[in-house]
Short mmCIF file of C-alpha atoms in Angstrom, two decimals:
data_model
loop_
_atom_site.label_atom_id
_atom_site.label_comp_id
_atom_site.label_asym_id
_atom_site.label_seq_id
_atom_site.Cartn_x
_atom_site.Cartn_y
_atom_site.Cartn_z
CA MET A 143 59.20 13.28 51.54
CA ILE A 144 56.83 13.96 49.34
CA SER A 145 52.95 13.65 50.63
CA THR A 146 49.73 13.83 48.51
CA LEU A 147 46.81 15.49 49.54
CA HIS A 148 43.36 13.83 48.50
CA VAL A 149 40.65 16.45 47.90
CA HIS A 150 37.22 15.26 47.19
CA THR A 151 35.58 17.63 44.72
CA ARG A 152 31.70 17.91 43.99
CA VAL A 153 31.63 18.92 40.48
CA CYS A 154 28.27 20.78 39.43
CA VAL A 155 27.04 20.62 35.89
CA CYS A 156 24.78 23.78 35.05
CA VAL A 157 23.18 25.15 31.89
CA CYS A 158 23.06 29.25 31.51
CA VAL A 159 19.35 30.30 30.90
CA ASN A 160 18.67 33.69 30.41
CA GLY A 161 21.83 34.50 32.56
CA LEU A 162 20.92 32.41 35.31
CA LEU A 163 23.00 29.08 36.24
CA ILE A 164 20.49 25.95 36.45
CA PRO A 165 22.10 22.97 37.85
CA LEU A 166 21.28 19.76 35.96
CA PRO A 167 19.91 16.71 37.87
CA SER A 168 22.66 14.14 39.06
CA ARG A 169 22.68 10.74 37.57
CA PRO A 170 20.22 9.10 40.03
CA ARG A 171 17.75 12.10 39.14
CA LYS A 172 18.54 11.92 35.58
CA ARG A 173 17.39 8.34 35.46
CA THR A 174 14.61 9.19 37.37
CA PHE A 175 13.88 12.11 34.86
CA TRP A 176 14.03 9.95 31.97
CA ARG A 177 11.99 7.15 33.25
CA LEU A 178 8.99 9.72 33.68
CA ILE A 179 9.71 10.95 30.21
CA LEU A 180 9.12 7.56 29.07
CA LEU A 181 6.05 6.62 31.25
CA ALA A 182 4.39 9.99 29.84
CA LEU A 183 5.24 9.02 26.26
CA GLY A 184 3.73 5.56 27.11
CA LEU A 185 0.60 6.84 28.59
CA LEU A 186 0.40 9.18 25.78
CA GLY A 187 0.68 6.20 23.41
CA LEU A 188 -2.21 4.34 24.81
CA LEU A 189 -4.40 7.69 24.51
CA LEU A 190 -3.52 8.22 21.39
CA LEU A 191 -4.51 4.27 20.68
CA ASN A 192 -7.83 4.63 22.27
CA TRP A 193 -8.84 7.90 21.01
CA LEU A 194 -7.18 7.31 17.34
CA PRO A 195 -10.71 7.67 15.47
CA ILE A 196 -10.96 11.11 16.92
CA PHE A 197 -7.57 11.93 15.71
CA ARG A 198 -8.26 10.38 12.44
CA ASN A 199 -11.35 12.39 11.76
CA LEU A 200 -9.14 15.66 12.10
CA GLU A 201 -7.15 14.62 9.07
CA VAL A 202 -9.68 16.26 6.88
CA PHE A 203 -8.90 19.52 7.84
CA ILE A 204 -5.03 18.90 6.10
CA PRO A 205 -4.99 20.32 2.66
CA MET A 206 -3.97 18.03 0.09
CA GLY A 207 -2.71 20.56 -2.26
CA VAL A 208 -3.34 21.83 -5.60
CA CYS A 209 -2.41 21.08 -8.87
CA PRO A 210 -0.59 23.81 -10.71
CA SER A 211 -2.82 25.12 -13.83
CA ALA A 212 -0.34 24.53 -16.08
CA THR A 213 0.40 20.65 -15.39
CA MET A 214 -3.62 20.44 -15.24
CA LEU A 215 -3.43 21.62 -18.96
CA GLN A 216 -0.95 19.04 -19.71
CA MET A 217 -2.32 15.90 -18.09
CA LYS A 218 -3.48 13.35 -20.12
CA ASP A 219 -4.55 9.49 -19.64
CA ASN A 220 -3.47 6.69 -21.96
CA PHE A 221 -7.07 5.56 -21.83
CA THR A 222 -9.32 8.34 -21.17
CA GLY A 223 -7.81 11.40 -23.38
CA VAL A 224 -7.94 14.50 -21.65
CA LEU A 225 -8.49 14.29 -18.09
CA ARG A 226 -10.58 16.85 -15.89
CA PRO A 227 -8.63 17.51 -12.77
CA TRP A 228 -10.44 20.81 -12.23
CA ALA A 229 -13.58 18.50 -11.53
CA ARG A 230 -11.98 17.69 -7.88
CA PRO A 231 -10.60 21.02 -6.62
CA GLU A 232 -10.85 19.70 -3.23
CA VAL A 233 -8.37 17.15 -3.70
CA LEU A 234 -4.73 16.90 -5.05
CA THR A 235 -5.07 15.74 -8.73
CA CYS A 236 -1.41 15.52 -9.64
CA THR A 237 2.20 14.44 -8.22
CA SER A 238 5.12 16.69 -8.17
CA TRP A 239 6.58 14.80 -11.35
CA GLY A 240 3.34 15.58 -13.38
CA ALA A 241 1.55 12.22 -13.38
CA PRO A 242 -2.21 12.28 -12.83
CA ILE A 243 -4.10 11.26 -9.51
CA ILE A 244 -7.10 9.62 -10.97
CA TRP A 245 -10.27 10.23 -8.75
CA ASP A 246 -13.93 9.58 -9.65
CA GLY A 247 -15.07 12.34 -11.80
CA THR A 248 -11.64 13.19 -13.58
CA PHE A 249 -11.85 10.56 -16.20
CA ASP A 250 -14.47 9.35 -18.67
CA PRO A 251 -15.07 5.69 -17.91
CA ASP A 252 -16.86 5.03 -21.04
CA ILE A 253 -13.96 6.24 -23.17
CA ALA A 254 -11.61 3.87 -21.10
CA GLN A 255 -13.63 0.90 -21.86
CA GLN A 256 -13.75 1.99 -25.77
CA GLU A 257 -9.99 2.39 -25.65
CA ALA A 258 -9.25 -1.18 -23.76
CA ARG A 259 -11.59 -2.82 -26.31
CA ARG A 260 -9.70 -1.27 -29.51
CA GLN A 261 -6.50 -2.43 -28.17
CA ASN A 262 -7.81 -5.97 -27.62
CA LEU A 263 -6.33 -6.20 -24.32
CA THR A 264 -6.20 -8.79 -21.88
CA ILE A 265 -5.98 -8.02 -17.90
CA GLY A 266 -4.18 -10.37 -15.66
CA LEU A 267 -5.05 -10.56 -11.82
CA THR A 268 -3.23 -12.16 -9.79
CA VAL A 269 -3.98 -13.21 -5.88
CA PHE A 270 -2.26 -15.54 -3.35
CA ALA A 271 -4.73 -17.58 -1.35
CA VAL A 272 -2.29 -19.60 1.39
CA GLY A 273 -3.17 -21.16 4.72
CA ARG A 274 -6.63 -19.79 6.15
CA TYR A 275 -6.67 -16.83 3.55
CA LEU A 276 -8.31 -19.24 0.85
CA GLU A 277 -11.17 -20.23 3.12
CA LYS A 278 -11.96 -16.83 4.57
CA TYR A 279 -11.44 -14.69 1.28
CA LEU A 280 -11.07 -16.13 -1.80
CA ALA A 281 -14.45 -16.54 -2.87
CA ARG A 282 -15.88 -13.18 -2.04
CA PHE A 283 -12.71 -11.88 -3.75
CA LEU A 284 -13.40 -13.49 -6.97
CA GLU A 285 -17.30 -13.05 -7.14
CA SER A 286 -16.78 -9.31 -6.27
CA ALA A 287 -14.14 -9.13 -9.22
CA GLU A 288 -16.45 -10.62 -11.78
CA GLU A 289 -19.27 -8.13 -10.93
CA HIS A 290 -16.82 -5.09 -11.01
CA PHE A 291 -13.32 -5.53 -12.29
CA MET A 292 -12.74 -5.03 -15.83
CA VAL A 293 -16.41 -5.47 -16.75
CA GLY A 294 -16.63 -6.08 -20.74
CA GLN A 295 -12.87 -6.74 -20.93
CA ARG A 296 -10.72 -10.13 -21.43
CA VAL A 297 -9.43 -11.02 -17.93
CA VAL A 298 -7.48 -14.18 -16.86
CA TYR A 299 -7.40 -14.59 -13.06
CA TYR A 300 -4.17 -16.24 -11.86
CA VAL A 301 -4.59 -17.62 -8.21
CA PHE A 302 -1.58 -18.97 -6.51
CA THR A 303 -2.11 -21.40 -3.69
CA GLU A 304 -1.01 -24.37 -1.91
CA ARG A 305 -4.13 -26.44 -2.01
CA PRO A 306 -5.57 -25.93 -5.89
CA ALA A 307 -8.32 -28.73 -5.18
CA ALA A 308 -9.74 -26.16 -2.26
CA VAL A 309 -10.10 -23.04 -4.80
CA PRO A 310 -13.89 -22.30 -4.80
CA ARG A 311 -15.77 -22.48 -8.30
CA VAL A 312 -16.77 -19.23 -9.46
CA ALA A 313 -19.27 -18.61 -12.67
CA LEU A 314 -17.08 -16.54 -15.01
CA GLY A 315 -18.13 -14.31 -17.82
CA PRO A 316 -17.36 -14.24 -21.46
CA GLY A 317 -13.84 -13.91 -22.21
CA ARG A 318 -12.69 -14.80 -18.46
CA GLN A 319 -10.59 -17.41 -17.38
CA MET A 320 -9.08 -18.58 -14.53
CA ARG A 321 -5.76 -20.15 -13.79
CA VAL A 322 -4.70 -22.15 -10.82
CA GLN A 323 -1.33 -22.62 -9.85
CA TYR A 324 0.45 -24.41 -7.24
CA VAL A 325 3.12 -22.55 -4.68
CA VAL A 326 5.18 -24.06 -1.83
CA ARG A 327 3.39 -22.30 1.35
CA GLU A 328 6.46 -20.72 3.05
CA ARG A 329 7.08 -21.36 6.72
CA ARG A 330 6.35 -18.12 8.12
CA TRP A 331 3.95 -15.42 6.92
CA GLN A 332 6.78 -12.94 6.42
CA ASP A 333 8.24 -14.83 3.73
CA VAL A 334 4.82 -15.70 2.23
CA SER A 335 4.85 -12.00 1.56
CA MET A 336 8.16 -11.75 0.41
CA ALA A 337 8.18 -15.16 -2.01
CA ARG A 338 5.06 -13.34 -3.88
CA MET A 339 7.45 -11.48 -6.08
CA ARG A 340 9.66 -14.19 -6.93
CA THR A 341 6.43 -16.36 -7.94
CA LEU A 342 5.04 -13.32 -10.00
CA HIS A 343 8.34 -12.93 -11.66
CA GLU A 344 8.47 -16.74 -12.46
CA ALA A 345 4.74 -16.49 -13.90
CA LEU A 346 5.35 -13.36 -15.94
CA GLY A 347 8.48 -14.96 -17.73
CA GLY A 348 5.92 -17.56 -18.73
CA ARG A 349 2.47 -18.05 -19.43
CA LEU A 350 1.06 -14.80 -17.55
CA GLY A 351 3.22 -12.88 -19.33
CA ARG A 352 2.44 -14.05 -22.72
CA GLU A 353 -1.11 -14.03 -22.68
CA ALA A 354 -1.79 -10.59 -20.37
CA HIS A 355 -0.81 -6.93 -21.59
CA PHE A 356 -1.17 -5.44 -17.91
CA VAL A 357 -1.14 -7.24 -14.45
CA PHE A 358 -2.83 -6.35 -11.31
CA CYS A 359 -1.38 -8.46 -8.04
CA MET A 360 -3.92 -7.74 -5.28
CA ASP A 361 -4.49 -8.99 -1.76
CA VAL A 362 -6.86 -11.64 -1.12
CA ASP A 363 -8.33 -10.09 1.74
CA GLN A 364 -10.62 -7.49 -0.08
CA HIS A 365 -13.35 -7.13 -2.09
CA PHE A 366 -14.91 -5.11 -4.82
CA SER A 367 -17.62 -2.62 -4.39
CA SER A 368 -17.56 -0.60 -7.67
CA ALA A 369 -16.38 -0.34 -11.00
CA PHE A 370 -12.99 -0.82 -11.24
CA GLY A 371 -11.89 -0.48 -14.73
CA PRO A 372 -9.46 0.34 -17.73
CA GLU A 373 -8.85 3.96 -16.29
CA ALA A 374 -6.52 2.19 -13.79
CA LEU A 375 -4.19 1.18 -16.61
CA ALA A 376 -0.95 2.19 -17.61
CA GLU A 377 2.84 1.44 -17.96
CA SER A 378 3.27 1.43 -13.99
CA VAL A 379 0.81 2.16 -11.36
CA ALA A 380 0.87 3.17 -7.96
CA GLN A 381 -1.69 3.64 -5.01
CA LEU A 382 -2.20 6.40 -2.71
CA HIS A 383 -2.51 4.55 0.41
CA ALA A 384 -5.63 5.08 2.27
CA TRP A 385 -4.08 5.65 5.88
CA HIS A 386 -1.63 8.13 4.61
CA TYR A 387 -2.58 10.10 1.85
CA ARG A 388 -3.77 13.25 3.59
CA CYS A 389 -0.40 13.30 5.74
CA THR A 390 1.62 12.71 2.78
CA PRO A 391 -0.22 13.47 -0.62
CA ALA A 392 3.06 12.77 -2.53
CA ASN A 393 3.48 9.20 -0.72
CA THR A 394 2.92 6.37 -3.20
CA ARG A 395 2.48 3.44 -0.62
CA ALA A 396 1.10 0.50 -2.75
CA SER A 397 -1.68 -1.50 -1.93
CA SER A 398 -2.32 -2.64 -5.35
CA SER A 399 0.11 -2.14 -8.34
CA LEU A 400 1.11 -2.79 -12.10
CA LEU A 401 4.57 -3.96 -12.89
CA GLY A 402 6.01 -4.77 -16.33
CA ILE A 403 8.14 -7.77 -16.16
CA ASN A 404 11.70 -6.03 -15.84
CA ASP A 405 10.14 -3.72 -12.90
CA HIS A 406 9.11 -7.14 -11.21
CA LYS A 407 12.77 -8.31 -11.51
CA GLU A 408 14.42 -5.25 -10.22
CA HIS A 409 11.67 -5.30 -7.35
CA ARG A 410 12.43 -8.89 -6.30
CA SER A 411 16.34 -8.47 -6.57
CA SER A 412 15.94 -5.86 -4.19
CA GLY A 413 14.55 -7.96 -1.65
CA GLN A 414 16.76 -10.85 -2.29
CA GLN A 415 19.69 -8.53 -1.45
CA ASP A 416 18.27 -7.45 1.88
CA ARG A 417 17.71 -11.25 2.71
CA GLU A 418 21.05 -11.94 1.77
CA ARG A 419 22.01 -9.32 4.03
CA GLY A 420 20.03 -10.90 6.97
CA LEU A 421 17.65 -7.51 6.69
CA GLU A 422 13.93 -7.64 6.84
CA ALA A 423 11.80 -4.97 5.58
CA LEU A 424 9.18 -3.62 7.99
CA TRP A 425 6.06 -4.13 5.47
CA HIS A 426 7.98 -6.72 3.19
CA ASP A 427 7.19 -6.72 -0.14
CA GLU A 428 5.27 -3.74 0.41
CA SER A 429 8.38 -1.70 1.59
CA HIS A 430 10.65 -2.88 -1.41
CA LEU A 431 7.67 -1.83 -3.80
CA ASN A 432 7.45 1.66 -2.09
CA LYS A 433 11.13 2.16 -2.24
CA TYR A 434 10.79 1.00 -6.42
CA PHE A 435 8.48 3.64 -6.94
CA TRP A 436 10.48 6.29 -5.17
CA LEU A 437 13.19 5.45 -7.90
CA HIS A 438 10.95 4.96 -10.76
CA LYS A 439 8.12 7.11 -10.55
CA PRO A 440 4.91 5.67 -11.55
CA ALA A 441 3.26 6.77 -14.65
CA LYS A 442 -0.15 7.26 -12.75
CA VAL A 443 -1.38 7.08 -9.43
CA LEU A 444 -4.84 5.68 -8.38
CA SER A 445 -6.30 8.00 -5.71
CA PRO A 446 -7.23 5.87 -1.81
CA GLU A 447 -11.19 5.50 -4.07
CA PHE A 448 -9.36 2.34 -5.93
CA CYS A 449 -8.44 0.83 -2.20
CA TRP A 450 -10.07 2.16 0.62
CA SER A 451 -10.30 1.08 4.25
CA PRO A 452 -13.82 0.90 6.03
CA GLU A 453 -12.24 1.31 9.25
CA ILE A 454 -11.28 4.98 8.35
CA GLY A 455 -14.79 5.86 8.04
CA PRO A 456 -16.53 7.87 5.94
CA ARG A 457 -14.87 10.77 3.95
CA PRO A 458 -16.35 13.37 1.64
CA GLU A 459 -13.51 13.17 -0.82
CA ILE A 460 -14.26 9.30 -1.10
CA ARG A 461 -17.10 9.34 -3.37
CA ARG A 462 -17.06 5.86 -4.63
CA PRO A 463 -14.80 3.45 -2.87
CA ARG A 464 -13.83 0.70 -5.69
CA LEU A 465 -11.92 -2.05 -3.54
CA LEU A 466 -12.46 -2.43 -0.09
CA SER A 467 -10.11 -4.09 2.57
CA ALA A 468 -11.54 -6.42 5.18
CA PRO A 469 -10.57 -5.99 9.08
CA LYS A 470 -7.21 -7.60 9.79
CA GLU A 471 -7.62 -10.94 11.80
CA TYR A 472 -4.06 -11.79 11.82
CA ALA A 473 -4.55 -13.68 15.32
CA ILE A 474 -6.70 -16.21 13.35
CA LEU A 475 -5.43 -16.24 9.97
CA ARG A 476 -1.67 -16.28 10.65
CA ASP A 477 0.02 -19.27 11.84
#
């Protein structure tokens, strides 16, 4: 007869630290340990949220980097000729691939105006005003554009909305026109955001593409505050994001952009592929635009002066904000 002996053993899991064996906590203790870690992280997150303006103020001590002298000497702008990157030594004036970053003081606005008129350009500015965004923001956006956007140039505004009759009447200067196009309002605000590139692609394949040499696409919840001229034009243009430019100066997360017809087609295809796979980008069309610029480097990058957020507060390097974003009121404006 064979008998078996049941022996209950307790396994101790230890780690060796400086020659000493230190036991790790048991499973119940591990759960408590990780709960405490998560609680601490949660409290830290709340603390950072409440003290965020203070932490934002510390960003001014993060160096942006220096453009190499060899790159500085070679940089030219298609509308302002030779740039003056050395005029702004406190900021980064070029990208790692040699594209200029346009800051106030690095270009001659008069030369840019003359060159744009010489080329007899028509510049398109598209804006989507759907839902409550129309009443809240559109009038100020258009009025400020008339005062500051491409002054002295031929401009055509394209307003996309589901309520064309509600678009406010704005007095337009010589050589400036407005076209209002009906769009179907999407059910979710996320779909409204993603549908913009599809609508733009169709418009660029039609009248907009025939009458405008360059096209800007901008959000309606912002307004122009100073001259936004032809110095912003190029084959493709990205914008350094106001909230991220010091932490990642090479980041070209775009808040306003210029893309050609083929560029819009590729950008739209990227979003459509994600949708077919059941994926939704965190920042919607902006995420796809960031990916596009990562793969296809822009010819020019605009500094955060060209689209600034007043919520950040004053910064010494932001000398002349040209476009200001409004405070976000998603709870009121989004259904």
